[in-house]
Tab-separated table of C-alpha atoms in Angstrom:
chain	number	residue	atom	x	y	z
A	14	UNK	CA	-9.755	-8.332	-4.953
A	15	UNK	CA	-5.677	-8.681	-3.908
A	16	UNK	CA	-3.274	-5.595	-4.069
A	17	UNK	CA	0.163	-6.395	-3.742
A	18	UNK	CA	2.968	-3.328	-3.559
A	19	UNK	CA	6.662	-4.435	-4.116
A	20	UNK	CA	9.372	-2.013	-1.903
A	21	UNK	CA	12.143	-2.051	0.044
A	22	UNK	CA	11.059	-1.038	2.964
A	23	UNK	CA	14.345	0.337	4.294
A	24	UNK	CA	13.761	1.750	8.072
A	25	UNK	CA	9.395	1.916	7.932
A	26	UNK	CA	7.633	0.891	10.107
A	27	UNK	CA	3.384	1.560	9.891
A	28	UNK	CA	0.389	0.924	7.609
A	29	UNK	CA	0.182	2.258	3.927
A	30	UNK	CA	-3.271	3.127	3.578
A	31	UNK	CA	-5.302	2.699	-0.143
A	32	UNK	CA	-8.228	5.251	-0.775
A	33	UNK	CA	-10.568	6.462	-3.562
A	34	UNK	CA	-10.174	10.223	-2.234
A	35	UNK	CA	-7.509	11.912	-0.882
A	36	UNK	CA	-9.236	11.818	3.209
A	37	UNK	CA	-11.642	9.347	2.359
A	38	UNK	CA	-12.083	5.780	3.936
A	39	UNK	CA	-9.239	3.394	3.494
A	40	UNK	CA	-10.075	0.569	1.357
A	41	UNK	CA	-7.268	-1.901	2.149
A	42	UNK	CA	-4.695	-1.353	5.133
A	43	UNK	CA	-0.791	-2.958	4.325
A	44	UNK	CA	1.719	-3.148	7.426
A	45	UNK	CA	4.670	-2.670	6.386
A	46	UNK	CA	8.215	-3.140	8.383
A	47	UNK	CA	11.802	-3.109	7.096
A	48	UNK	CA	13.321	-4.788	4.654
A	49	UNK	CA	16.967	-3.870	3.266
A	50	UNK	CA	15.482	-5.926	0.212
A	51	UNK	CA	13.540	-5.513	-2.768
A	52	UNK	CA	9.713	-7.208	-0.528
A	53	UNK	CA	6.170	-7.878	-1.796
A	54	UNK	CA	3.218	-6.427	1.007
A	55	UNK	CA	0.091	-7.441	-0.025
A	56	UNK	CA	-4.021	-7.037	1.341
A	57	UNK	CA	-7.017	-7.811	0.580
A	58	UNK	CA	-8.454	-4.482	-0.935
A	59	UNK	CA	-12.410	-3.270	-1.142
A	60	UNK	CA	-13.251	-1.662	-4.742
A	61	UNK	CA	-16.347	-0.830	-6.171
A	62	UNK	CA	-15.247	-2.519	-9.979
A	63	UNK	CA	-15.668	1.414	-11.473
A	64	UNK	CA	-12.545	3.409	-12.875
A	65	UNK	CA	-11.354	5.484	-9.555
A	66	UNK	CA	-8.409	7.366	-8.851
A	67	UNK	CA	-5.994	5.665	-5.924
A	68	UNK	CA	-4.121	7.345	-2.884
A	69	UNK	CA	-1.324	5.766	-0.812
A	70	UNK	CA	-0.925	6.922	2.414
A	71	UNK	CA	1.601	5.927	4.544
A	72	UNK	CA	1.470	6.423	8.586
A	73	UNK	CA	4.509	5.528	10.430
A	74	UNK	CA	7.937	5.788	11.420
A	75	UNK	CA	10.855	5.422	8.183
A	76	UNK	CA	11.235	5.683	5.218
A	77	UNK	CA	10.383	3.364	2.253
A	78	UNK	CA	10.735	3.177	-1.583
A	79	UNK	CA	7.565	2.367	-3.070
A	80	UNK	CA	8.384	0.920	-6.620
A	81	UNK	CA	4.925	-0.729	-8.452
A	82	UNK	CA	2.061	-2.702	-7.316
A	83	UNK	CA	-0.606	-4.654	-9.065
A	84	UNK	CA	-4.050	-5.252	-8.549
A	85	UNK	CA	-5.785	-8.818	-9.245
């Protein structure tokens, strides 16, 4: 499956980890780089197919506006 986020990364640089629990193992890692305009960032995601909560955890520097995400 593919996970795409739409974000304005501003001065952000780092990795956005996607987990199914707050401190769980990452099921996707998305590299974030600076951008002053709305941009798509994407990664493969490894999910079980069951309904699960998703936790998005950013590790890096700066900040960004997380607008939306799509899971296909």
